[in-house]
CSV table of N, CA and C in Angstrom, one decimal:
chain,number,residue,atom,x,y,z
A,1060,ARG,N,7.0,-34.3,-1.6
A,1060,ARG,CA,6.5,-34.6,-0.3
A,1060,ARG,C,7.7,-35.2,0.5
A,1061,SER,N,7.4,-34.7,2.1
A,1061,SER,CA,8.9,-34.9,2.5
A,1061,SER,C,8.6,-34.9,4.1
A,1062,VAL,N,9.4,-35.4,4.6
A,1062,VAL,CA,9.2,-35.7,6.4
A,1062,VAL,C,9.9,-34.6,6.8
A,1063,ILE,N,9.2,-33.6,8.0
A,1063,ILE,CA,9.7,-32.9,8.8
A,1063,ILE,C,10.4,-33.2,9.9
A,1064,VAL,N,11.5,-32.7,9.9
A,1064,VAL,CA,12.2,-33.4,10.9
A,1064,VAL,C,12.9,-32.3,11.9
A,1065,VAL,N,13.3,-32.6,13.2
A,1065,VAL,CA,13.9,-31.7,14.0
A,1065,VAL,C,15.7,-31.1,13.7
A,1066,GLY,N,16.0,-29.8,13.6
A,1066,GLY,CA,17.0,-29.3,13.3
A,1066,GLY,C,17.3,-28.8,14.3
A,1067,PRO,N,18.6,-29.2,15.0
A,1067,PRO,CA,18.9,-28.2,16.2
A,1067,PRO,C,19.4,-26.9,16.2
A,1068,GLU,N,20.1,-26.8,14.5
A,1068,GLU,CA,20.8,-25.6,14.2
A,1068,GLU,C,19.8,-24.4,13.9
A,1069,LEU,N,18.7,-24.8,13.7
A,1069,LEU,CA,17.9,-23.8,13.0
A,1069,LEU,C,16.7,-23.4,14.2
A,1070,LYS,N,16.7,-21.9,13.5
A,1070,LYS,CA,15.5,-21.1,14.5
A,1070,LYS,C,14.2,-21.6,14.2
A,1071,LEU,N,13.1,-21.1,15.2
A,1071,LEU,CA,12.0,-21.4,14.9
A,1071,LEU,C,11.2,-20.7,13.6
A,1072,ASN,N,12.2,-20.3,13.4
A,1072,ASN,CA,11.6,-19.7,12.0
A,1072,ASN,C,12.0,-19.8,10.7
A,1073,GLN,N,12.7,-20.7,10.8
A,1073,GLN,CA,13.4,-21.5,9.8
A,1073,GLN,C,13.1,-23.0,9.7
A,1074,CYS,N,13.5,-23.0,8.2
A,1074,CYS,CA,13.4,-24.6,7.9
A,1074,CYS,C,14.1,-25.2,6.8
A,1075,GLY,N,14.7,-26.3,7.1
A,1075,GLY,CA,15.9,-26.9,6.4
A,1075,GLY,C,15.2,-27.6,5.2
A,1076,LEU,N,15.9,-27.6,3.9
A,1076,LEU,CA,15.4,-27.9,2.8
A,1076,LEU,C,16.3,-28.5,1.9
A,1077,PRO,N,16.3,-29.9,1.6
A,1077,PRO,CA,17.1,-30.4,0.9
A,1077,PRO,C,17.4,-29.7,-0.5
A,1078,LYS,N,18.8,-29.6,-0.9
A,1078,LYS,CA,19.0,-29.0,-2.5
A,1078,LYS,C,18.1,-29.7,-3.6
A,1079,LYS,N,18.2,-31.1,-3.1
A,1079,LYS,CA,17.5,-31.8,-4.5
A,1079,LYS,C,16.2,-31.3,-4.6
A,1080,ILE,N,15.1,-31.0,-3.5
A,1080,ILE,CA,14.1,-30.5,-3.2
A,1080,ILE,C,14.1,-29.1,-3.7
A,1081,ALA,N,14.9,-28.4,-3.3
A,1081,ALA,CA,14.8,-26.8,-3.6
A,1081,ALA,C,14.9,-26.5,-5.1
A,1082,LEU,N,15.4,-27.4,-5.8
A,1082,LEU,CA,16.0,-27.5,-7.2
A,1082,LEU,C,14.4,-27.7,-7.9
A,1083,GLU,N,14.0,-28.7,-7.3
A,1083,GLU,CA,12.8,-29.5,-8.4
A,1083,GLU,C,11.4,-28.3,-7.7
A,1084,LEU,N,11.5,-27.7,-6.5
A,1084,LEU,CA,10.8,-26.9,-6.5
A,1084,LEU,C,10.4,-25.9,-6.9
A,1085,TYR,N,11.9,-25.0,-7.1
A,1085,TYR,CA,11.9,-23.9,-7.7
A,1085,TYR,C,12.5,-23.6,-8.7
A,1086,GLN,N,12.4,-24.7,-9.8
A,1086,GLN,CA,12.9,-25.0,-11.1
A,1086,GLN,C,12.5,-23.7,-12.0
A,1087,PRO,N,11.4,-23.7,-12.0
A,1087,PRO,CA,10.5,-22.4,-13.3
A,1087,PRO,C,11.3,-21.2,-12.5
A,1088,PHE,N,11.3,-20.5,-11.3
A,1088,PHE,CA,12.2,-19.6,-10.9
A,1088,PHE,C,13.4,-19.4,-11.6
A,1089,ILE,N,14.1,-20.3,-10.9
A,1089,ILE,CA,15.6,-20.9,-11.6
A,1089,ILE,C,15.7,-20.5,-13.0
A,1090,ILE,N,15.0,-21.3,-13.8
A,1090,ILE,CA,15.0,-21.7,-15.5
A,1090,ILE,C,14.9,-19.4,-15.7
A,1091,ARG,N,13.9,-19.4,-15.2
A,1091,ARG,CA,13.5,-17.7,-15.8
A,1091,ARG,C,14.8,-16.9,-15.2
A,1092,LYS,N,15.5,-16.9,-14.0
A,1092,LYS,CA,16.6,-16.0,-13.9
A,1092,LYS,C,17.6,-16.3,-14.4
A,1093,LEU,N,18.0,-17.8,-14.9
A,1093,LEU,CA,18.8,-17.8,-15.8
A,1093,LEU,C,19.3,-17.0,-16.9
A,1094,LYS,N,17.6,-17.2,-17.6
A,1094,LYS,CA,17.6,-16.5,-18.9
A,1094,LYS,C,17.7,-15.0,-18.6
A,1095,GLU,N,17.2,-14.6,-17.7
A,1095,GLU,CA,17.1,-13.2,-17.4
A,1095,GLU,C,18.6,-12.6,-17.1
A,1096,HIS,N,19.5,-13.5,-16.6
A,1096,HIS,CA,21.0,-13.2,-16.3
A,1096,HIS,C,21.7,-13.4,-17.6
A,1097,GLY,N,21.0,-13.9,-18.6
A,1097,GLY,CA,22.2,-14.2,-20.0
A,1097,GLY,C,22.6,-15.1,-19.6
A,1098,LEU,N,22.7,-15.9,-18.5
A,1098,LEU,CA,23.2,-17.4,-18.6
A,1098,LEU,C,22.9,-18.5,-19.2
A,1099,ALA,N,21.6,-18.5,-19.5
A,1099,ALA,CA,20.9,-19.9,-20.9
A,1099,ALA,C,20.3,-19.0,-21.7
A,1100,ASP,N,20.2,-19.5,-22.8
A,1100,ASP,CA,19.8,-18.6,-23.9
A,1100,ASP,C,18.5,-19.2,-24.1
A,1101,THR,N,17.9,-20.3,-24.1
A,1101,THR,CA,16.7,-21.3,-24.0
A,1101,THR,C,16.5,-21.7,-23.0
A,1102,ILE,N,15.0,-22.3,-22.9
A,1102,ILE,CA,14.6,-22.9,-21.9
A,1102,ILE,C,15.8,-24.1,-21.6
A,1103,LYS,N,15.6,-24.9,-22.9
A,1103,LYS,CA,16.5,-26.0,-23.2
A,1103,LYS,C,17.8,-26.2,-22.3
A,1104,SER,N,18.4,-25.3,-22.4
A,1104,SER,CA,19.5,-24.6,-22.1
A,1104,SER,C,19.6,-24.7,-20.5
A,1105,ALA,N,18.7,-24.1,-20.1
A,1105,ALA,CA,18.9,-23.7,-18.5
A,1105,ALA,C,18.0,-25.1,-18.1
A,1106,LYS,N,17.1,-25.5,-18.6
A,1106,LYS,CA,16.8,-27.1,-17.7
A,1106,LYS,C,18.6,-27.9,-17.8
A,1107,ARG,N,19.1,-28.1,-19.0
A,1107,ARG,CA,20.1,-28.9,-18.9
A,1107,ARG,C,21.2,-28.2,-17.6
A,1108,MET,N,21.6,-27.2,-18.0
A,1108,MET,CA,22.2,-26.3,-16.6
A,1108,MET,C,21.5,-26.7,-15.4
A,1109,LEU,N,20.5,-26.8,-15.2
A,1109,LEU,CA,20.1,-27.5,-13.9
A,1109,LEU,C,20.5,-28.9,-13.6
A,1110,GLU,N,19.8,-29.8,-14.8
A,1110,GLU,CA,20.4,-31.2,-14.7
A,1110,GLU,C,21.7,-31.3,-14.0
A,1111,ARG,N,22.7,-30.5,-14.7
A,1111,ARG,CA,24.2,-30.6,-14.6
A,1111,ARG,C,24.6,-30.2,-13.5
A,1112,ARG,N,23.6,-29.3,-12.7
A,1112,ARG,CA,23.7,-28.7,-11.3
A,1112,ARG,C,25.1,-27.7,-11.6
A,1113,ASP,N,24.8,-27.0,-12.5
A,1113,ASP,CA,26.6,-25.9,-12.6
A,1113,ASP,C,26.0,-25.1,-11.7
A,1114,ALA,N,27.7,-24.2,-11.4
A,1114,ALA,CA,27.9,-23.7,-10.3
A,1114,ALA,C,26.8,-22.0,-10.2
A,1115,GLU,N,26.4,-22.0,-11.3
A,1115,GLU,CA,25.9,-20.7,-11.5
A,1115,GLU,C,24.2,-20.9,-10.7
A,1116,VAL,N,23.9,-22.1,-11.1
A,1116,VAL,CA,22.7,-22.4,-10.3
A,1116,VAL,C,22.3,-22.2,-9.2
A,1117,TRP,N,23.5,-22.5,-8.1
A,1117,TRP,CA,23.5,-22.8,-7.1
A,1117,TRP,C,23.1,-21.1,-6.5
A,1118,ASP,N,23.7,-20.4,-7.1
A,1118,ASP,CA,23.5,-18.9,-6.8
A,1118,ASP,C,22.2,-18.1,-7.3
A,1119,ILE,N,21.8,-18.7,-8.5
A,1119,ILE,CA,20.4,-18.4,-8.5
A,1119,ILE,C,19.4,-18.8,-7.8
A,1120,LEU,N,19.9,-20.2,-6.8
A,1120,LEU,CA,18.7,-20.9,-6.2
A,1120,LEU,C,18.8,-20.0,-4.8
A,1121,GLU,N,20.0,-19.2,-4.7
A,1121,GLU,CA,20.1,-18.5,-3.2
A,1121,GLU,C,19.5,-17.2,-3.4
A,1122,GLU,N,19.3,-16.8,-4.7
A,1122,GLU,CA,18.5,-15.3,-5.1
A,1122,GLU,C,17.2,-15.9,-4.9
A,1123,VAL,N,16.6,-16.9,-5.6
A,1123,VAL,CA,15.1,-17.2,-5.5
A,1123,VAL,C,14.6,-17.5,-4.1
A,1124,ILE,N,15.5,-18.4,-3.7
A,1124,ILE,CA,14.7,-18.7,-2.2
A,1124,ILE,C,14.5,-17.4,-1.4
A,1125,TYR,N,15.6,-16.3,-1.6
A,1125,TYR,CA,15.5,-15.3,-0.7
A,1125,TYR,C,13.7,-14.4,-1.5
A,1126,GLN,N,13.7,-14.4,-2.5
A,1126,GLN,CA,12.3,-14.3,-3.0
A,1126,GLN,C,11.3,-14.8,-3.1
A,1127,HIS,N,11.3,-15.8,-2.8
A,1127,HIS,CA,10.3,-16.7,-2.5
A,1127,HIS,C,10.3,-17.7,-1.3
A,1128,PRO,N,9.7,-17.4,-0.1
A,1128,PRO,CA,9.8,-18.5,0.8
A,1128,PRO,C,9.1,-19.5,0.9
A,1129,VAL,N,9.4,-20.4,2.0
A,1129,VAL,CA,9.0,-21.7,1.7
A,1129,VAL,C,7.5,-21.8,3.0
A,1130,LEU,N,6.4,-22.3,2.6
A,1130,LEU,CA,5.1,-22.3,3.6
A,1130,LEU,C,5.1,-23.7,3.9
A,1131,LEU,N,5.2,-24.3,5.2
A,1131,LEU,CA,5.0,-25.2,5.6
A,1131,LEU,C,3.5,-25.7,5.8
A,1132,ASN,N,3.2,-27.0,5.9
A,1132,ASN,CA,2.1,-27.3,6.5
A,1132,ASN,C,2.2,-28.8,7.4
A,1133,ARG,N,1.9,-28.9,8.2
A,1133,ARG,CA,2.1,-30.0,9.3
A,1133,ARG,C,0.8,-30.7,9.6
A,1134,ALA,N,0.4,-31.7,8.8
A,1134,ALA,CA,-0.9,-32.3,8.6
A,1134,ALA,C,-1.1,-32.8,10.1
A,1135,PRO,N,-2.0,-32.7,11.3
A,1135,PRO,CA,-2.6,-33.5,12.5
A,1135,PRO,C,-2.4,-34.9,12.3
A,1136,THR,N,-1.6,-35.4,13.5
A,1136,THR,CA,-1.4,-37.0,13.3
A,1136,THR,C,-2.7,-37.5,14.2
A,1137,LEU,N,-2.8,-38.8,13.4
A,1137,LEU,CA,-4.3,-39.3,14.3
A,1137,LEU,C,-3.6,-40.1,15.7
């Protein structure tokens, strides 16, 4: 859960997502891609790479985000 705020540099069909939240949200996809690319041998080693925030993780995150868009829901205010 997070707060939706204005991003003046973003287009109307874009949203900003903090990297920490993106890693949490896309963790299963990142782990699978790390294994597919041969960057991690086991799920445990892939999780360690995520925790250390290795450079390869950020490249995989970009790939995963491109393939899995974010859907936002803004609840009405009272």
